[in-house]
């Protein structure tokens, strides 16, 4: 690498890292917690995940009617089913009017007794136990700014990706014999040398995985950019936009769920949503050994006649479908199960290490440059 090019790459890496330091530390630490989102949320809020009642479940229509009666200013958007037979159902609410703000947007209902066992506002800026994990998720993905925040976060993720790649280029050994030095920490080293070795060696070892998390995060947060780019290389299956029929929905929640499950045998329902305007149900199913905990298969059921319009399995679609479909599982580590989630939780701590060591290196270099300039001026 030419000396002039290396000089500018060092500056780019240094100052982009400093610019991104708060963002990457926040994203890393919140990502570590979110790797075990459901487990931590259940520990903080056991009432949301365990119920004492036993017996047959009430029909979904009964539960939906109860929820909309209790929350008349909201409409039911979807049900989520937590793993296990003794967990309440989670129902997400939407405001009936776009300008209205709901004090509660998520309720937990006992499917046996139809009793409300909990509620929360996932948009609340709060560290209270019932709000903590949703707050961390919105901070991590949206910077608490909804769609605008997702775009900003995606752009910062691309800058972080570029910073990582520049770091690789700078640390890459000129000769094969240099790899041992590049991947090692000098024994007994302290101060600047320890900071430098940690920054370089850990970056070289774990940097590839951080590149994956930065890239997948940007793809998910910038779908209007990523999907057309993928579609230019491979076809993407488009989900149906609406029912094939006119008229009001005739199929209830339970019938739609049964139709979806029949189309994907040996699957477990994770979520069911209804769009009254488009007269569609969307059911998310989790297969055995699925690539993500929240299920990767989406089934669209016509709410007028109950026919399955499409079942989208990213692993059975085009190369583009598979590429888009695995992003979430890669980003969260769920693609590799528990080991993957542990790995992501560990990786989330590394931006803090890089920030500490990077700032230490920058301060040392800055001090040295100041001394050199002072000597030069003195000589002049």
PDB file of C-alpha atoms in Angstrom, residues 67-68 71-78 92-97:
ATOM      1  CA  UNK A  67     -59.787  -6.819  23.680  1.00  0.00           C
ATOM      2  CA  UNK A  68     -61.610  -4.361  21.429  1.00  0.00           C
ATOM      3  CA  UNK A  71     -59.813  -0.793  24.426  1.00  0.00           C
ATOM      4  CA  UNK A  72     -62.491   0.923  22.302  1.00  0.00           C
ATOM      5  CA  UNK A  73     -60.145   3.573  20.879  1.00  0.00           C
ATOM      6  CA  UNK A  74     -57.867   0.924  19.383  1.00  0.00           C
ATOM      7  CA  UNK A  75     -58.145  -1.833  16.828  1.00  0.00           C
ATOM      8  CA  UNK A  76     -56.522  -5.232  17.101  1.00  0.00           C
ATOM      9  CA  UNK A  77     -53.581  -5.557  14.695  1.00  0.00           C
ATOM     10  CA  UNK A  78     -52.230  -9.013  15.521  1.00  0.00           C
ATOM     11  CA  UNK A  92     -50.781  -5.595  19.525  1.00  0.00           C
ATOM     12  CA  UNK A  93     -53.106  -2.610  19.186  1.00  0.00           C
ATOM     13  CA  UNK A  94     -53.185   0.179  16.621  1.00  0.00           C
ATOM     14  CA  UNK A  95     -54.909   3.555  16.926  1.00  0.00           C
ATOM     15  CA  UNK A  96     -58.149   3.811  14.946  1.00  0.00           C
ATOM     16  CA  UNK A  97     -57.085   7.266  13.780  1.00  0.00           C
TER      17      UNK A  97
END
